[in-house]
Short mmCIF file of C-alpha atoms and ligand atoms in Angstrom, two decimals:
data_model
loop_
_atom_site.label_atom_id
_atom_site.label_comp_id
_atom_site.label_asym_id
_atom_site.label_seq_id
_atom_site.Cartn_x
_atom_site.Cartn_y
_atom_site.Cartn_z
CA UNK A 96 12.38 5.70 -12.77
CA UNK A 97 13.58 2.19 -12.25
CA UNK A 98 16.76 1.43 -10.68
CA UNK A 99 18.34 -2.43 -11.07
CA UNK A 100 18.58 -3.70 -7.49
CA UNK A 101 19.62 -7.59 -6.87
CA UNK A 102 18.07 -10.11 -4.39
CA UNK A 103 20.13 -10.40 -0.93
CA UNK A 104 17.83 -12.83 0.88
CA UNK A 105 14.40 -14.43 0.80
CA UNK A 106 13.00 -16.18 3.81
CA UNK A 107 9.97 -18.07 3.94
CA UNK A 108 7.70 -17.02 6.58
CA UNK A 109 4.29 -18.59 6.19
CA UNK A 110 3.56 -21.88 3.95
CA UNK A 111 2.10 -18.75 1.28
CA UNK A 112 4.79 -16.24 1.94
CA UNK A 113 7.98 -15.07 1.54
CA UNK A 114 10.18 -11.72 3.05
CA UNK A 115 12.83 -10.82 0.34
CA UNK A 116 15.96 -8.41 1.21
CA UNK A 117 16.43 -6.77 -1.51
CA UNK A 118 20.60 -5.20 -1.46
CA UNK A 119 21.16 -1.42 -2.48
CA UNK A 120 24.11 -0.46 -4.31
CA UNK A 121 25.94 2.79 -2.22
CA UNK A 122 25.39 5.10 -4.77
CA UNK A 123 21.25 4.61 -4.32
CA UNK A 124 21.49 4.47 -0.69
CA UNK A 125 19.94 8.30 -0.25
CA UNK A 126 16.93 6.94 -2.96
CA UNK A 127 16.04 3.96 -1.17
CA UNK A 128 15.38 5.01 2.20
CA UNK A 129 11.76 5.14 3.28
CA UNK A 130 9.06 6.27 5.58
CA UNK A 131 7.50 4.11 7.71
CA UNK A 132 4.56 2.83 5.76
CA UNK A 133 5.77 3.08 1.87
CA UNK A 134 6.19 0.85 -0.91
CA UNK A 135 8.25 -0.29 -3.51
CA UNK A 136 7.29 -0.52 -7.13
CA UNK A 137 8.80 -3.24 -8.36
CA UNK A 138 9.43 -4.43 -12.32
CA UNK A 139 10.24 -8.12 -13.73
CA UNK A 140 10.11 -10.05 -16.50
CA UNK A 141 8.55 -13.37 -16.57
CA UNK A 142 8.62 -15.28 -19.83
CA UNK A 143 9.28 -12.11 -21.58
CA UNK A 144 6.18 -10.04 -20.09
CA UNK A 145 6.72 -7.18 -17.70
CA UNK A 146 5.25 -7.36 -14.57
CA UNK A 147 4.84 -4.66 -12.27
CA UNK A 148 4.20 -4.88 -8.56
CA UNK A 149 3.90 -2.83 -5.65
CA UNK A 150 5.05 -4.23 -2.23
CA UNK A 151 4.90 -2.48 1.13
CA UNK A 152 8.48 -2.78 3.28
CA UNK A 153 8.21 -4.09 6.42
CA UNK A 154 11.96 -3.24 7.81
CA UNK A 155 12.03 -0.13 10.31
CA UNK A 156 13.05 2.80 8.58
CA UNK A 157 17.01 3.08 8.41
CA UNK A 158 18.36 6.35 11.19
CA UNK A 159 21.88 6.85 9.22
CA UNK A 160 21.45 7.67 5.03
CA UNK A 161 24.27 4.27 4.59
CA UNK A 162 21.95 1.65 5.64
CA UNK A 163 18.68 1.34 4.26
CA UNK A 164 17.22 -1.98 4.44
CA UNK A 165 14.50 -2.75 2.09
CA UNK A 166 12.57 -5.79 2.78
CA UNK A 167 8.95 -6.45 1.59
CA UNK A 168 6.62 -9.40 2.33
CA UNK A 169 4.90 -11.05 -0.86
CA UNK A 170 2.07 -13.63 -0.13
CA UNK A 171 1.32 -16.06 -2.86
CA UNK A 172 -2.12 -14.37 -4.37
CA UNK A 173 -4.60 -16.93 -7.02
CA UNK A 174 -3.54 -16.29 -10.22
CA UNK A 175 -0.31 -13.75 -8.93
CA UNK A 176 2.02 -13.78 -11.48
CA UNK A 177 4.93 -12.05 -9.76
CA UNK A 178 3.47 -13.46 -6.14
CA UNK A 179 3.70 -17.13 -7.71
CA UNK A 180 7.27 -16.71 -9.22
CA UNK A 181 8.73 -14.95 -5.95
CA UNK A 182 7.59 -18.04 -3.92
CA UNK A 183 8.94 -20.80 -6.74
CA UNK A 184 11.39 -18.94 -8.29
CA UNK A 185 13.10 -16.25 -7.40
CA UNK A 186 16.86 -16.47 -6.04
CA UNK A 187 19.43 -14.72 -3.81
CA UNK A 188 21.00 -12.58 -6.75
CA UNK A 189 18.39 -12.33 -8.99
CA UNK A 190 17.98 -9.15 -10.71
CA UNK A 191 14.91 -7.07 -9.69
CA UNK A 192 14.03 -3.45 -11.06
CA UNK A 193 12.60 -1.15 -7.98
CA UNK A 194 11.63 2.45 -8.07
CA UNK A 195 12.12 4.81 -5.15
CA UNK A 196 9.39 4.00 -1.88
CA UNK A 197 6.67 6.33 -2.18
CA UNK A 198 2.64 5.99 -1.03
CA UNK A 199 1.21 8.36 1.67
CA UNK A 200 0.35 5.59 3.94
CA UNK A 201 2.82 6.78 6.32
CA UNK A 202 3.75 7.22 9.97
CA UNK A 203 6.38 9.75 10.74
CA UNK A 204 7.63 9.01 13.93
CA UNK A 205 7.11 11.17 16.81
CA UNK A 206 5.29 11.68 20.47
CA UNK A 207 1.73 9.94 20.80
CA UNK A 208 -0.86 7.21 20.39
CA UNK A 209 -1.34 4.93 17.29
CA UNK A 210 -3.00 1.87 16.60
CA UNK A 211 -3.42 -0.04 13.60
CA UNK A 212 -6.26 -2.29 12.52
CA UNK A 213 -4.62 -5.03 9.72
CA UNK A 214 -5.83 -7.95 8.35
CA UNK A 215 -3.50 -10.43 6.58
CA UNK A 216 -0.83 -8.95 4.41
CA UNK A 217 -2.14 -5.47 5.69
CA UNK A 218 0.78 -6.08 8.55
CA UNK A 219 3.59 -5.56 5.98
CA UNK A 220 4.06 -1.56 6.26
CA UNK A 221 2.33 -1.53 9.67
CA UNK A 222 5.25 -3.60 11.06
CA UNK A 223 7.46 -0.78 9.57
CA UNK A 224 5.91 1.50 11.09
CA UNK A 225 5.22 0.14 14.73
CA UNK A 226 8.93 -0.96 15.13
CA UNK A 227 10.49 2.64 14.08
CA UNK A 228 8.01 4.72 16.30
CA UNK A 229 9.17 2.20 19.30
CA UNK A 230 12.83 2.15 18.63
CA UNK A 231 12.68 6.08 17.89
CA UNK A 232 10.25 7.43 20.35
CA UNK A 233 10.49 6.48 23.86
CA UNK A 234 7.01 8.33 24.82
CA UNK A 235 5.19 6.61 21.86
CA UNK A 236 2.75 3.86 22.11
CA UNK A 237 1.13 1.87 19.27
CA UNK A 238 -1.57 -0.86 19.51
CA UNK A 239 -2.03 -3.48 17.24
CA UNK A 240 -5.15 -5.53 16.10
CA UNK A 241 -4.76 -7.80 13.68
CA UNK A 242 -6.60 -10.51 12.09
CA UNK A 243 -5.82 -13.94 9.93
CA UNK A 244 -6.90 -16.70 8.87
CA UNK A 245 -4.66 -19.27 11.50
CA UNK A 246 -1.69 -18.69 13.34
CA UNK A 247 0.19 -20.77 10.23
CA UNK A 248 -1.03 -18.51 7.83
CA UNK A 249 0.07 -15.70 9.78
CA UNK A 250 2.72 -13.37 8.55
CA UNK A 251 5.50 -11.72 10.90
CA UNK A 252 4.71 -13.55 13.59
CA UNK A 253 8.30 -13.56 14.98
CA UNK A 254 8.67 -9.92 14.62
CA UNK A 255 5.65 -9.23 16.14
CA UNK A 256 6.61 -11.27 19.18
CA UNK A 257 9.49 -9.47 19.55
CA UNK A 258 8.03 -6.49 19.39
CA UNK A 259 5.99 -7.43 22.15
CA UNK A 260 8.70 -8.56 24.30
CA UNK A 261 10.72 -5.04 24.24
CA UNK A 262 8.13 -3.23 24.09
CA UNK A 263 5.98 -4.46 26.81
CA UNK A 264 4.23 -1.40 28.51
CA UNK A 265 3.92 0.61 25.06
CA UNK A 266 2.88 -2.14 22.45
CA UNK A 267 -0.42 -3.48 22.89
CA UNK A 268 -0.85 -7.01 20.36
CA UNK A 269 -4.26 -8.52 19.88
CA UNK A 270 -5.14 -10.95 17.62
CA UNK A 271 -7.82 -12.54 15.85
CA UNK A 272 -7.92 -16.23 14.30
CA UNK A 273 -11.13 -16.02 12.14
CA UNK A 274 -10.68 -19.90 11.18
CA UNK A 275 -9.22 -21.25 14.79
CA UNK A 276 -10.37 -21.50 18.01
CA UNK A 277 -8.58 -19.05 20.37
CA UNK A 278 -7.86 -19.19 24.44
CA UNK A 279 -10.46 -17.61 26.42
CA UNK A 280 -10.53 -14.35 26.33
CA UNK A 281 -8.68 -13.95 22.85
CA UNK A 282 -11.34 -12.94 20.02
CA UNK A 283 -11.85 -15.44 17.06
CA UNK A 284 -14.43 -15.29 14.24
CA UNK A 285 -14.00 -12.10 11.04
CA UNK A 286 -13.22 -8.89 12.69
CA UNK A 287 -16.07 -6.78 11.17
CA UNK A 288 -17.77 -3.55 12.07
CA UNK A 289 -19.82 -5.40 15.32
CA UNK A 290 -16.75 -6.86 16.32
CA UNK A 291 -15.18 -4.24 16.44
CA UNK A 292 -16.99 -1.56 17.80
CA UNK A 293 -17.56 -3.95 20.89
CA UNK A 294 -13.85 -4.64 21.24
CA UNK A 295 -12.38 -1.47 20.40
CA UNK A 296 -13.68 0.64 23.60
CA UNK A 297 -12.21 -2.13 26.16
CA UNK A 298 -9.20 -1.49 24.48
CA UNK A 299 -8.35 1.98 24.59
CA UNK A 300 -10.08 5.50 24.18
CA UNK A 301 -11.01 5.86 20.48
CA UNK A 302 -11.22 9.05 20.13
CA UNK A 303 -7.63 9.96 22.09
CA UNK A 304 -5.71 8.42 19.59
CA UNK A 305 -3.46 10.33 17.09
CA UNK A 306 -3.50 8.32 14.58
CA UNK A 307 -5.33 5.04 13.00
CA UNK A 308 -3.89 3.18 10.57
CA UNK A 309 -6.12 0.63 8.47
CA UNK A 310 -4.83 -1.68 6.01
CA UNK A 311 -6.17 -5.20 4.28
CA UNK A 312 -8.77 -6.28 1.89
CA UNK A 313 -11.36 -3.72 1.07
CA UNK A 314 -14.43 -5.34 3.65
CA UNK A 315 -12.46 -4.94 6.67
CA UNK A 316 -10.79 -1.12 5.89
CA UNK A 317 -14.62 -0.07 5.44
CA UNK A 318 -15.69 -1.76 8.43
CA UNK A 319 -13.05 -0.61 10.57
CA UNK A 320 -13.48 2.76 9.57
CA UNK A 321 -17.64 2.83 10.04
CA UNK A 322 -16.74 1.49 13.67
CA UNK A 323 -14.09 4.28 14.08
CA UNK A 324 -16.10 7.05 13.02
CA UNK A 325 -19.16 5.44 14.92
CA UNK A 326 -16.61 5.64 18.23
CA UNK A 327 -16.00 9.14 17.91
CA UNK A 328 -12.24 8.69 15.83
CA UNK A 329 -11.55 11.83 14.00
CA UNK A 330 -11.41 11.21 10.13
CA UNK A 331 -8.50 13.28 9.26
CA UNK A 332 -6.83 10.92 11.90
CA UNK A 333 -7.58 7.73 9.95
CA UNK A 334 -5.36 6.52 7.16
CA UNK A 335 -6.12 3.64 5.01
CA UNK A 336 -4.65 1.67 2.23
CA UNK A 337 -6.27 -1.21 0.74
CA UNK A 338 -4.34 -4.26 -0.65
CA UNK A 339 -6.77 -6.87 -2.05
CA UNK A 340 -10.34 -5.84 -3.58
CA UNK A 341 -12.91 -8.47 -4.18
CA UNK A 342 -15.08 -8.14 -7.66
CA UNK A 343 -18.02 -6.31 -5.34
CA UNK A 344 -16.00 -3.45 -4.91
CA UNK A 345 -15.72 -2.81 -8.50
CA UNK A 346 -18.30 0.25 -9.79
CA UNK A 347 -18.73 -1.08 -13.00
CA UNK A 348 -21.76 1.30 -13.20
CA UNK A 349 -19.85 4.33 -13.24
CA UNK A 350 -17.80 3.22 -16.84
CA UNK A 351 -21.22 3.00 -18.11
CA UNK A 352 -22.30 6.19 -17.25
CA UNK A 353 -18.93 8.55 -18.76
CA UNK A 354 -19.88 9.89 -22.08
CA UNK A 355 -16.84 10.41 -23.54
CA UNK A 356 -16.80 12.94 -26.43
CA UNK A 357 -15.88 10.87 -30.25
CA UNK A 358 -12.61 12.47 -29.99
CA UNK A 359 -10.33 13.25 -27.34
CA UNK A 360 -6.63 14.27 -26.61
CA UNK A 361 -4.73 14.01 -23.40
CA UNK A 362 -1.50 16.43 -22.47
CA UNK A 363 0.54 15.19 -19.48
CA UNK A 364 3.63 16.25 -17.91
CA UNK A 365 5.76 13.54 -16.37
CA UNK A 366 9.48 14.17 -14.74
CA UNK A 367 9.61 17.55 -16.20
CA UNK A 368 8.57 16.62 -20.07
CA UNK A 369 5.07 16.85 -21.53
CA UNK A 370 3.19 15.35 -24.36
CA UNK A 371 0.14 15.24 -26.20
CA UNK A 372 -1.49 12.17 -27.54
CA UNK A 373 -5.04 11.36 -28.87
CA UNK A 374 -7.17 8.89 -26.47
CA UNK A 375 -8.51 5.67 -28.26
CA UNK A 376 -12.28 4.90 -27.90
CA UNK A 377 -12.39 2.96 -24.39
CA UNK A 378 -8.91 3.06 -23.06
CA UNK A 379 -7.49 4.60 -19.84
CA UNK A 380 -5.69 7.95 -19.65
CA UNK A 381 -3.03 5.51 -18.16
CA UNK A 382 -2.39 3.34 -21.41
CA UNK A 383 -2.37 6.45 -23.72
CA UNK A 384 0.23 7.91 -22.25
CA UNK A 385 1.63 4.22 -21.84
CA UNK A 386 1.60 3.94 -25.86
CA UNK A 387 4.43 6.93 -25.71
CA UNK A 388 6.00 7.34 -22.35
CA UNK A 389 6.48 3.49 -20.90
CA UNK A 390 8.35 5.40 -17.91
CA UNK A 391 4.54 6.14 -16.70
CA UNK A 392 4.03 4.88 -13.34
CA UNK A 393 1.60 2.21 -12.32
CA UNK A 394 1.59 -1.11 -10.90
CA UNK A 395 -2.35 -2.72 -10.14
CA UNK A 396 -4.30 -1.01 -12.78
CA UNK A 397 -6.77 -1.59 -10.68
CA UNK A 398 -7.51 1.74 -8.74
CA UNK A 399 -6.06 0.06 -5.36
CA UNK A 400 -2.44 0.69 -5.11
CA UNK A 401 -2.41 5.23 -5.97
CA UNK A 402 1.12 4.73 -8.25
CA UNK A 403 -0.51 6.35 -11.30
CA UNK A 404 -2.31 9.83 -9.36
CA UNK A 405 -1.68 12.84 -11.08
CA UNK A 406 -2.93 16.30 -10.88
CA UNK A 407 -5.85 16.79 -13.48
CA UNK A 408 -4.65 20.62 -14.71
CA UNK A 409 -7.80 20.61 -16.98
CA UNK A 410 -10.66 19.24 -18.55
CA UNK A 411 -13.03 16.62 -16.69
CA UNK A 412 -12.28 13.37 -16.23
CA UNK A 413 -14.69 9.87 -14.96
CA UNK A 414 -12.89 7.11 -12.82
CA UNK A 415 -14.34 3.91 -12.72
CA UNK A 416 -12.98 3.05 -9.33
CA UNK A 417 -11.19 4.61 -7.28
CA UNK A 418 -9.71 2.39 -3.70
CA UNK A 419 -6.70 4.87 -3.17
CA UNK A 420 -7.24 7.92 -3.04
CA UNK A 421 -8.30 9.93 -0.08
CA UNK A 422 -11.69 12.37 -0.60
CA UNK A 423 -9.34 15.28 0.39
CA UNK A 424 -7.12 14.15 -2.37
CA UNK A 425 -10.02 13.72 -5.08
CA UNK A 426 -11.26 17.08 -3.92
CA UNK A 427 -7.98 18.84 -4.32
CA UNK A 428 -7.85 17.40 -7.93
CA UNK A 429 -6.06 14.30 -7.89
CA UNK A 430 -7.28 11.41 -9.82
CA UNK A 431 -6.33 7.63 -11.05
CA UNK A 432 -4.74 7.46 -14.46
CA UNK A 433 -5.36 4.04 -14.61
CA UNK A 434 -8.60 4.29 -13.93
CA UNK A 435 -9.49 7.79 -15.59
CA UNK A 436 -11.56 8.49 -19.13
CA UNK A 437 -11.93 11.62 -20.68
CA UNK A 438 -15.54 13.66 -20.24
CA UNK A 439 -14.23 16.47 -22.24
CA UNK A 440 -12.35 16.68 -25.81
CA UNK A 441 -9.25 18.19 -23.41
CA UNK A 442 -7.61 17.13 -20.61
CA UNK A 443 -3.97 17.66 -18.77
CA UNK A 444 -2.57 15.84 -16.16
CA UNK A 445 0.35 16.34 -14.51
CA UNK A 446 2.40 13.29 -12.88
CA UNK A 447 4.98 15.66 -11.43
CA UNK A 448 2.89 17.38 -8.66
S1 FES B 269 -1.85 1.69 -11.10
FE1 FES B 269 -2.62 1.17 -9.14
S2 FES B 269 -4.18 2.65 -8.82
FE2 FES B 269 -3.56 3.01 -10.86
#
C-alpha cells in the first residue's frame, strides 16, 4: 500500500546524485521506520506515466518510534526516468507516494564483526547499516571496502568520513578508485575476484566474520562472493543485493525453454483477498494480476530488486531471471512474479506470506 509522503530536503552529493529527506506525517511514524539495510518503494507520475522505484535509505535506523528519518540516495542512471527527474526536477514539497521499507538485506544490530564489500550506489543501505551498529553497539566492529569510479563520483563521502572519525578503532574504511590514481599503499584499478582475494586476508580473518554484506552491480556481488567462499566465508553469512545488472546477466535462454500450456489461470492472494485471472500467451504472472489488482507490488521488473516474491502455493512456475532471491528462498518456494510464467494450466501464489 502506498502512503503520500512530501519532499523535506534534497541535497546534492555527487555531480550524478542526489540524497532526498523525505518528511513523515505522525500518524505513519510506526510504518516508516526501518531496518538497517531496507528500501523504499517509491511511486510518481511523470508526464502522466507511473513510475515505480525502489531506493535503499541510507539514514541510521531511528531508536524512539517518533523520529524516523527516511533518506535515500538516487544516482542519475542512462535512460532513468525517475533518477533523471529527481536530479532536474524534483522539489522540497513535492508529493511522493512511498510504501513501508521492506527487503531482507538487513543488519540487525547487535555484538560482532561485519564488513561490507560495495561498489557505487551499493553504499546507500550499507551506510545505514554501519552507522546504527556503531552508534548502537559499543562491542561491534564493521569494515568497509568500497569501490568507485573517482573520489567526485563518490557518494557519502562526508558520512563516511565521519564515520571514520568516531569510530576510529571499530570502523575500518578502504577504498578503491578504479579510474584514479591512489597514494601508495591505497588499491586502485576494478575490485574483482583477484583483487580481492589478495586484499581481503591482509585485512582481517575471513572466515571470523559474522556477517558479509555485498551490494553493487551484478560483476562485483559475484566476484566478491567467489573470493569469499574461496577464503573460507560461510555462505549463510553472506548477504547480497544487487542494484544494477548489465544485459549479460540476463538468461534469455531460460524464456525459451518454458513450455507454457495454451491455456493457463493464475489464483493469488494479496493483503488478505484472492483472485483468479486467466494468463495471456507471453506475459508475466506479475502483469496478470497487474490487469486486476494495480495494488500488486513491484518496482524493476527486472528480477533485481525482490518487491514482487510471493509464495508459489501450487502449480510450477519458469523464471527467466532471477538476481534477488536467495537459493534458500527459491528452495523454500519463493519465486519472482515479475519474472515468473506458468509451466502448468494452475498456479497460486500468495503475496501475503
Ligand atoms: S519487481 Fe523487481 S524483482 Fe520483480
Amino acid at each position: 500500500m502506498f502512503h503520500p509522503l512530501r519532499v523535506s530536503a534534497i541535497e546534492r552529493i555527487t555531480d550524478d546524485a542526489v540524497a532526498v529527506t523525505l518528511s513523515v506525517p505522525p500518524e505513519l511514524r510506526e510504518t516508516f521506520r526501518h531496518t538497517p539495510g531496507q528500501h523504499l518503494n517509491v511511486r510518481y507520475r511523470v508526464d502522466g506515466e507511473e513510475i515505480r522505484r525502489s531506493y535503499s535509505i541510507c539514514a541510521p535506523a531511528a531508536e524512539k518510534p517518533d523520529d524516523p528519518v527516511l533518506r535515500v540516495g538516487i544516482r542519475m542512471v542512462d535512460g532513468g526516468t525517475f533518477s533523471t527527474y529527481a536530479l532536474k526536477e524534483l522539489a522540497v514539497g513535492d508529493p511522493v507516494e512511498a510504501m513501508a521499507p521492506t527487503g531482507r538485506f538487513v543488519l540487525d544490530p547487535r555484538p560482532g564483526h561485519y564488513a561490507a564489500i560495495v561498489g557505487g550506489s551499493g553504499i546507500t543501505p550499507v551506510l545505514s547499516m554501519a552507522a546504527t551498529l556503531l552508534a548502537r553497539e559499543p562491542l561491534a566492529r564493521f569494515c568497509l571496502i568500497r569501490s568507485d569510479r573517482t573520489a567526485a563520483s563518490t557518494m557519502f563521502l562526508d558520512e563516511v568520513a565521519d564515520l571514520k572519525d568516531r569510530h576510529p578503532d571499530r570502523f575500518q574504511l578502504v577504498t578503491a578508485l578504479s579510474r584514479e590514481e591512489q597514494a601508495a599503499g591505497l588499491p586502485s584499478g576494478r575490485l574483482d575476484r583477484e583483487r580481492l582475494t589478495e586484499l581481503l586476508p591482509a585485512l582481517l580473518s575471513v572466515p571470523d566474520v559474522d556477517g558479509w554484506f555485498l551490494c553493487g552491480p551484478l560483476g562485483l556481488v559475484r566476484g566478491a562472493e567467489s573470493a569469499l567462499r574461496a577464503l573460507g566465508a560461510n555462505r549463510a553469512r553472506i548477504h547480497q543485493e544487487i542494484f544494477h545488472v548489465a544485459d549479460e546477466g540476463a538468461d534469455p535462454a531460460t524464456a525459451s525453454r518454458v513450455t507454457s500450456p495454451s491455456e493457463s489461470r493464475l489464483t493469488a492472494t494479496l493483503d488478505g483477498r484472492s483472485g483468479s485471472w486467466p494468463v495471456e500467451n507471453g506475459e508475466s504472472l506479475l502483469d496478470t494480476m497487474l490487469r486486476s489488482r494495480s495494488d500488486a507490488p513491484y518496482a524493476c521488473k527486472g528480477g533485481v530488486c525482490g518487491t514482487c516474491r510471493a509464495f508459489l502455493v501450487s502449480g510450477e512456475v519458469e523464471m527467466d531471471r532471477n538476481f534477488a532471491l536467495e537459493p534458500e528462498e527459491t528452495g523454500a518456494g519463493f519465486v519472482l512474479a515479475c519474472q515468473s510464467r506458468p509451466v502448468t494450466p494452475e498456479v497460486e501464489l500468495d503475496f501475503d506470506r
